[in-house]
mmCIF file of C-alpha atoms in Angstrom:
data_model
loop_
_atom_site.group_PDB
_atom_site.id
_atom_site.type_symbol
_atom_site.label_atom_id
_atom_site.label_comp_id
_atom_site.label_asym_id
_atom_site.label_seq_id
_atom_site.Cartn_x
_atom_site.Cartn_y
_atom_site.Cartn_z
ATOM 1 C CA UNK A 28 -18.094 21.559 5.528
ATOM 2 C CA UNK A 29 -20.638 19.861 3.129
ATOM 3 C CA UNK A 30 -22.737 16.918 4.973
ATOM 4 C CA UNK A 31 -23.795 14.104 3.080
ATOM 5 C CA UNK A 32 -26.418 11.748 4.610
ATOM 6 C CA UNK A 33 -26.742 8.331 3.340
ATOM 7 C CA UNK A 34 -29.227 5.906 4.594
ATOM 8 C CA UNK A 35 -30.040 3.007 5.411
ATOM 9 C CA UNK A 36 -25.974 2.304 7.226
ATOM 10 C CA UNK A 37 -26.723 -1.211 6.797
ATOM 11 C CA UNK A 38 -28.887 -3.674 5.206
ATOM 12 C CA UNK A 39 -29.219 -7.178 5.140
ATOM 13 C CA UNK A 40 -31.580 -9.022 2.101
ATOM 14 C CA UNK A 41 -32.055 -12.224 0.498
ATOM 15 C CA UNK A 42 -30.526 -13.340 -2.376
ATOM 16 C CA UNK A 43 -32.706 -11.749 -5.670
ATOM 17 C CA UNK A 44 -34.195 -9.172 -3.781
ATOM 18 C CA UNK A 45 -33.298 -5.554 -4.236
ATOM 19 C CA UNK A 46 -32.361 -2.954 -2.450
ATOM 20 C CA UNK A 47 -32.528 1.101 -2.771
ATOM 21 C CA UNK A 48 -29.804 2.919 -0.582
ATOM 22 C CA UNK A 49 -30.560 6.773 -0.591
ATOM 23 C CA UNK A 50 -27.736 9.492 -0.772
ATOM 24 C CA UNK A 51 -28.785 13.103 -0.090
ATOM 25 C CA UNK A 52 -26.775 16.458 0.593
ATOM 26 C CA UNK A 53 -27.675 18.467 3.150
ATOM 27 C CA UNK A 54 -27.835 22.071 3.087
ATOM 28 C CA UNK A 55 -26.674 22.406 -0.363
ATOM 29 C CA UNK A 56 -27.123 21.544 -3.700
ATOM 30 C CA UNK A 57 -25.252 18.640 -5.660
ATOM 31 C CA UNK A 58 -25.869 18.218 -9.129
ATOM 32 C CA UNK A 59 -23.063 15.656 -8.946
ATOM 33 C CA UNK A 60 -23.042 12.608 -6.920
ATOM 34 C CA UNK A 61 -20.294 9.889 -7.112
ATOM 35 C CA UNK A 62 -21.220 6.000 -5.823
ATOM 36 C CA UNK A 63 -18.048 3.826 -4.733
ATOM 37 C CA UNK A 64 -18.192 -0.029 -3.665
ATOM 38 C CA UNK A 65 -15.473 -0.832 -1.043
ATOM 39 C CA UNK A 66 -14.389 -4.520 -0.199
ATOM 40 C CA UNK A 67 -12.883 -5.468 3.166
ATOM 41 C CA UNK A 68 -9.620 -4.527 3.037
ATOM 42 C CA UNK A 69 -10.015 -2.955 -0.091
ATOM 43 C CA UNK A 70 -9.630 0.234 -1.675
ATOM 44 C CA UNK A 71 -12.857 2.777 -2.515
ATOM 45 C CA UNK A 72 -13.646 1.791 -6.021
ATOM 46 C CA UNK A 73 -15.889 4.586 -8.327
ATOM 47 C CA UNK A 74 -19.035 2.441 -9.531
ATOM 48 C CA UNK A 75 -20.674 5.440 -10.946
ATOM 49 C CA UNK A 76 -20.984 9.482 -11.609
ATOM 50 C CA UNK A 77 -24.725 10.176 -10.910
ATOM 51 C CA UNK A 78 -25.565 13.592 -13.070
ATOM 52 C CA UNK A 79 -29.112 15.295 -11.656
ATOM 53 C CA UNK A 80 -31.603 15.355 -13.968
ATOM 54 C CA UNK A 81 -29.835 13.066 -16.758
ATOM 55 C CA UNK A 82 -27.892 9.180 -17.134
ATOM 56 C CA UNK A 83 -25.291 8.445 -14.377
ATOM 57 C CA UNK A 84 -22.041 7.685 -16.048
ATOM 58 C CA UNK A 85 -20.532 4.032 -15.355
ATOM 59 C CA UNK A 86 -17.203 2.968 -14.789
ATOM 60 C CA UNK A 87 -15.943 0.031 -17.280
ATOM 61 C CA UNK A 88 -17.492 -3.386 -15.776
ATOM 62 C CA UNK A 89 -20.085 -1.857 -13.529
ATOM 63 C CA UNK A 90 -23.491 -3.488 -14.983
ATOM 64 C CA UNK A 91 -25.971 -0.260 -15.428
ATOM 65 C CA UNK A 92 -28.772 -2.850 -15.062
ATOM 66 C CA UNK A 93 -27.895 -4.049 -11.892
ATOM 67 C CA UNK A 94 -26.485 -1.227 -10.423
ATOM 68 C CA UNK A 95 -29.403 1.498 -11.261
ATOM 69 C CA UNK A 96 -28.844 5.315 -10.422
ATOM 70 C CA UNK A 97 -31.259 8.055 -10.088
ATOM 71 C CA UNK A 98 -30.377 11.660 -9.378
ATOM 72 C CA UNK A 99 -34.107 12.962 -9.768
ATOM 73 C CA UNK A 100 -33.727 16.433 -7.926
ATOM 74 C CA UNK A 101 -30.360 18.624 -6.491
ATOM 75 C CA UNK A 102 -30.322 16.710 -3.327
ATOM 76 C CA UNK A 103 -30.924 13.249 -4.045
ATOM 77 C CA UNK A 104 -29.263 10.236 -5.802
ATOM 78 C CA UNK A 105 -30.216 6.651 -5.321
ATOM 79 C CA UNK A 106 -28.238 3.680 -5.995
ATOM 80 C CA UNK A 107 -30.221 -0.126 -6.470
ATOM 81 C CA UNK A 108 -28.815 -2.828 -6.326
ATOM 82 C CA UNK A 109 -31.419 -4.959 -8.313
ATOM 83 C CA UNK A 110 -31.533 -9.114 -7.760
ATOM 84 C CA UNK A 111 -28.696 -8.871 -5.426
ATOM 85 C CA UNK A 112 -26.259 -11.835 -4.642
ATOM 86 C CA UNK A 113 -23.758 -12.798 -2.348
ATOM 87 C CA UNK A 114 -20.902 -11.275 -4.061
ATOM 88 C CA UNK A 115 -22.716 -7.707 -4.173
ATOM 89 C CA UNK A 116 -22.243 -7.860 -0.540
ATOM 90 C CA UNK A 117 -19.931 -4.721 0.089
ATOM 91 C CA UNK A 118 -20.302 -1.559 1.768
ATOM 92 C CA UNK A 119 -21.683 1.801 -0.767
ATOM 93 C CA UNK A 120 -20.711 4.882 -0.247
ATOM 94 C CA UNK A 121 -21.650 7.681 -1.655
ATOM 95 C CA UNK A 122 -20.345 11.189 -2.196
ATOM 96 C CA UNK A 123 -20.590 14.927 -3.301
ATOM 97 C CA UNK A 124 -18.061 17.474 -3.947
ATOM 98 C CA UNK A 125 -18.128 20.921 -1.627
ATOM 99 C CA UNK A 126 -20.871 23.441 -3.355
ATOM 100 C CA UNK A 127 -19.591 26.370 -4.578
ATOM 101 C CA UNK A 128 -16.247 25.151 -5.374
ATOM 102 C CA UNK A 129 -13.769 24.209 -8.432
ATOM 103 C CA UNK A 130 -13.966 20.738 -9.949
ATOM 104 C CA UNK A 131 -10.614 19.630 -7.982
ATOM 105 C CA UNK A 132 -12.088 20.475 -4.608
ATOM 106 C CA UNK A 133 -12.699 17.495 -2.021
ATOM 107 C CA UNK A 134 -15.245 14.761 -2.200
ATOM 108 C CA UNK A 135 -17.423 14.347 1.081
ATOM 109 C CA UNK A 136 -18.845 11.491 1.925
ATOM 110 C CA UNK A 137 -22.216 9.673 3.473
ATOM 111 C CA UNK A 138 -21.441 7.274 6.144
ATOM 112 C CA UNK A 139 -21.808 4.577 3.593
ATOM 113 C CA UNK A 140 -24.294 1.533 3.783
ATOM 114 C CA UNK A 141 -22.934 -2.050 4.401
ATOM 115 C CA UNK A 142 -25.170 -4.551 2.214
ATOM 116 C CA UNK A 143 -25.130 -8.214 3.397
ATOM 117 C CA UNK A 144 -26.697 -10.523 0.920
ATOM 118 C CA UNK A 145 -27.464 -13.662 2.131
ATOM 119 C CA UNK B 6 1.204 -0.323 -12.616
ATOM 120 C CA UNK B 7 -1.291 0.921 -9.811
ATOM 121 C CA UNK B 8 -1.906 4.104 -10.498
ATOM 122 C CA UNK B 9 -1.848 5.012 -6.931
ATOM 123 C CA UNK B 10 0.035 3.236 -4.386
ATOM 124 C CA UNK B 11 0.504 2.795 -0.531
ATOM 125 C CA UNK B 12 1.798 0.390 1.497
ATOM 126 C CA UNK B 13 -0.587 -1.325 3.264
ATOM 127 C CA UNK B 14 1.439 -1.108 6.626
ATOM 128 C CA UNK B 15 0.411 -1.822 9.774
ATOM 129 C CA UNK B 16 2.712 1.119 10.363
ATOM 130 C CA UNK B 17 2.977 0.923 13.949
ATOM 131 C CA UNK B 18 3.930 3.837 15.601
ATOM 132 C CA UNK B 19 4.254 4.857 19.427
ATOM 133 C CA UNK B 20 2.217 7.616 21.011
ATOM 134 C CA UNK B 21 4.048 10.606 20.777
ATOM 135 C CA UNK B 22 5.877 10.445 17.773
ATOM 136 C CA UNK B 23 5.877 11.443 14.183
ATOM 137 C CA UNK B 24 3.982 8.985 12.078
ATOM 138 C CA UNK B 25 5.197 9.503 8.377
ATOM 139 C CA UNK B 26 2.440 8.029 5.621
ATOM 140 C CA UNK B 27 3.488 8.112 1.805
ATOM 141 C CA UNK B 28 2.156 8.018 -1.194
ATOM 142 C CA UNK B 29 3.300 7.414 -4.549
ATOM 143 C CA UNK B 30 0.837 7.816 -8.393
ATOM 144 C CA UNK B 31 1.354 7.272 -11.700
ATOM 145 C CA UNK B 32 0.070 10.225 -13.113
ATOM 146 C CA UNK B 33 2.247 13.395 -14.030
ATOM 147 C CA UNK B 34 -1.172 15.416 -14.923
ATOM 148 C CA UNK B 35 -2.168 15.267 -11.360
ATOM 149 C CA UNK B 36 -3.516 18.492 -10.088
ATOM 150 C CA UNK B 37 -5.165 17.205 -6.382
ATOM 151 C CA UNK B 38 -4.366 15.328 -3.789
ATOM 152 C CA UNK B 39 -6.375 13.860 -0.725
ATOM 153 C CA UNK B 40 -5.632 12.436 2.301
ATOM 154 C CA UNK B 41 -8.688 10.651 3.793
ATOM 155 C CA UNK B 42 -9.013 9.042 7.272
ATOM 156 C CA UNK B 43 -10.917 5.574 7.431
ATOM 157 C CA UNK B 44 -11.616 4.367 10.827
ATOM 158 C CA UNK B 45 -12.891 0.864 10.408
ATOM 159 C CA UNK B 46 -16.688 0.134 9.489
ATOM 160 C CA UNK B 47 -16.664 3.917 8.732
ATOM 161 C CA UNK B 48 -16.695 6.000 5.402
ATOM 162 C CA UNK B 49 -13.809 7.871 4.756
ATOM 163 C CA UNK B 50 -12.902 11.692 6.166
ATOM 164 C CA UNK B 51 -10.980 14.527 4.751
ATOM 165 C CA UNK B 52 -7.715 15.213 6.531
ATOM 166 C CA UNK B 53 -5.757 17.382 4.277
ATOM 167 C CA UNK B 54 -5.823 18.469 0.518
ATOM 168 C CA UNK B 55 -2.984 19.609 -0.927
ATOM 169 C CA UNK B 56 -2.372 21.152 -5.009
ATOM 170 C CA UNK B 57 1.096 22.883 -4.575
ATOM 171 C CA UNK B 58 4.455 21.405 -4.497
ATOM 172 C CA UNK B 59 5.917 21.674 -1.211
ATOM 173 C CA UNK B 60 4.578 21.510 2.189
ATOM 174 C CA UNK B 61 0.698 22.614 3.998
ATOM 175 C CA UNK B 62 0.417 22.281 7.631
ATOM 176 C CA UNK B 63 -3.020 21.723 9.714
ATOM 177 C CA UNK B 64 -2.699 21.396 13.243
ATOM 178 C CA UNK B 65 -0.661 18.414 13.536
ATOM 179 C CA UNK B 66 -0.843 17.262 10.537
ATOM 180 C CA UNK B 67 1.207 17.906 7.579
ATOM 181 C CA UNK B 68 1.003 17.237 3.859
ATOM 182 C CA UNK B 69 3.931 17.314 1.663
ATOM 183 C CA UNK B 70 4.071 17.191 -2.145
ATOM 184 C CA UNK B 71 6.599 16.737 -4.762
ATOM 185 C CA UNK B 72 5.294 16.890 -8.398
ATOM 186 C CA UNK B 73 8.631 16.104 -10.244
ATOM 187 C CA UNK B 74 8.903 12.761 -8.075
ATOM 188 C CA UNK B 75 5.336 11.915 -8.218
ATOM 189 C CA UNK B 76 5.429 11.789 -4.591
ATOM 190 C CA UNK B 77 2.960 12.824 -1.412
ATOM 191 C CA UNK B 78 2.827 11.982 1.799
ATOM 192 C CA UNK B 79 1.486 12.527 5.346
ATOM 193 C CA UNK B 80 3.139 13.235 8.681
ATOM 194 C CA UNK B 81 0.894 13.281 11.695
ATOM 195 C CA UNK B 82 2.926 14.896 14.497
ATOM 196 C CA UNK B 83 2.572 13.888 18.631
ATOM 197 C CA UNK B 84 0.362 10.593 17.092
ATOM 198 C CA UNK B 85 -2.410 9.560 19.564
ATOM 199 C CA UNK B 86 -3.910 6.206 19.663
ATOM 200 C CA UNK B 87 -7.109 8.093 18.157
ATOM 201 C CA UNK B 88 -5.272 8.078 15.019
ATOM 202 C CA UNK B 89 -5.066 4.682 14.487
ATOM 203 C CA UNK B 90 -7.224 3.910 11.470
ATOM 204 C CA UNK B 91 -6.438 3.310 7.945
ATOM 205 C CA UNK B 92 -4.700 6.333 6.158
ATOM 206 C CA UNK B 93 -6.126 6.645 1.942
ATOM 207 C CA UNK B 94 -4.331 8.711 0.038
ATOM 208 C CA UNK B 95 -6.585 10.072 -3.088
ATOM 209 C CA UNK B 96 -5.230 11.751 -6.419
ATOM 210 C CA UNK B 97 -7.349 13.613 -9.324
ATOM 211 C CA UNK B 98 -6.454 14.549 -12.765
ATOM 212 C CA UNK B 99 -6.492 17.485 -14.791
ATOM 213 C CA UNK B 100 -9.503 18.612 -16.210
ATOM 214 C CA UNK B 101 -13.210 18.531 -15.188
ATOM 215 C CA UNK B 102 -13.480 15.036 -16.381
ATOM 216 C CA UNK B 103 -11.179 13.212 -14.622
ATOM 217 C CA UNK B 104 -12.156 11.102 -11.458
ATOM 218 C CA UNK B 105 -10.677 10.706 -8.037
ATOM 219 C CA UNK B 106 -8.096 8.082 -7.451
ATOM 220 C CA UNK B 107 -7.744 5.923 -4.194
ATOM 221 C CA UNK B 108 -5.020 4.361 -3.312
ATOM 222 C CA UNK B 109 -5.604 1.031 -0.779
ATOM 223 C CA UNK B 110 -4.419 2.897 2.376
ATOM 224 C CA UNK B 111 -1.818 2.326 4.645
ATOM 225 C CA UNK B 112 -3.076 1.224 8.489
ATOM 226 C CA UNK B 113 -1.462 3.187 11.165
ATOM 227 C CA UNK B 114 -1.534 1.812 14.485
ATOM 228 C CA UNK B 115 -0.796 4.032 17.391
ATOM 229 C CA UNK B 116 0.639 2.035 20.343
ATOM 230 C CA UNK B 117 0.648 3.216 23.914
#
């Protein structure tokens, strides 16, 4: 099946600092990446749809400014989480749906990235 | 409404028997359904997937679904304590547009 890398798994940073997480697809090509946020004991939220080589596509009260996307080439989307607080702390994860198939295939999904913001 | 729900559980569950996970969403227009594994600290993994009313078997596991009742659900047969972990049942929406769906999971915990 499709393999989705995501790196780094965790991350800890200070309170207005930002940090980059990285999302790539190995072995094929995803023009389509999907970012979710995922609080303990929580369900997998959808932050964003990041599109390759154009906007990503917010959900309703996900702040584009804080929360930047870029999908700059088939196998790559980043998510930043610019001047980052406590309450960003959460764990990222990002996916990609199998290549080659319909729109209502499965999602697959990097091992996600736990942020700690202290 | 939720437009996905679980319960939350701890469904507990001896080893050896039939664990039974279920799922219930909101919307009729549903055309795919997910059952993802979530061991803790982990990112979710694709168990089953399941677009036609009735009943798709994979090894031990089975998915059932029932369109007119809004209804899916899981059944893990001869449960091992490896299965323990949280249980997320995910539903999409017709069209190319629509997004995936998680409901908050249901924790299955295989005792010995």
């Amino acid at each position: 099946g499709a393999v989705v890398s995501q790196h780094p798994s965790r991350v800890i940073c200070k309170s207005g600092t930002s940090v980059k997480i990285e999302c790539r697809s190995l072995d094929f090509q995803a023009t389509t990446m999907f970012w979710y946020r995922q609080f303990p004991k929580k369900s997998l939220m959808l932050m964003a749809t990041s599109n390759e080589g154009s906007k990503a596509t917010y959900e309703q009260g996900v702040e584009k400014d804080k929360f930047l996307i870029n999908h700059a080439s088939l196998t790559l989307s980043t998510l930043t989480v610019t001047s980052a607080h406590p309450e960003d702390s959460s764990f990222y994860i990002c996916s990609a749906r199998d290549p080659g198939k319909t729109y209502n295939s499965p999602l697959h999904f990097g091992n996600g990235t736990r942020l700690t913001v202290t | 409404q939720k437009e996905v729900e679980q319960n939350s559980g701890p469904l507990s569950v001896p080893e050896g028997a039939i664990a039974s996970l279920n799922c219930t969403y909101s919307d009729r227009g549903s055309q795919s359904f997910f059952w993802y594994r979530q061991y803790s600290g982990k990112s979710p993994e694709l168990i089953m997937s399941i677009y036609s009313n009735g009943d798709k078997e994979d090894g031990r596991f089975t998915a059932q679904l029932n369109k007119a009742s809004q209804y899916v659900s899981l059944l893990i047969r001869d449960s091992q304590p490896s299965d323990s972990a949280t249980y997320l049942c995910a539903v999409k929406g017709a069209g190319t547009a629509s997004k995936l769906t998680f409901g908050t999971g249901t924790r299955l915990q295989v005792t010995l």
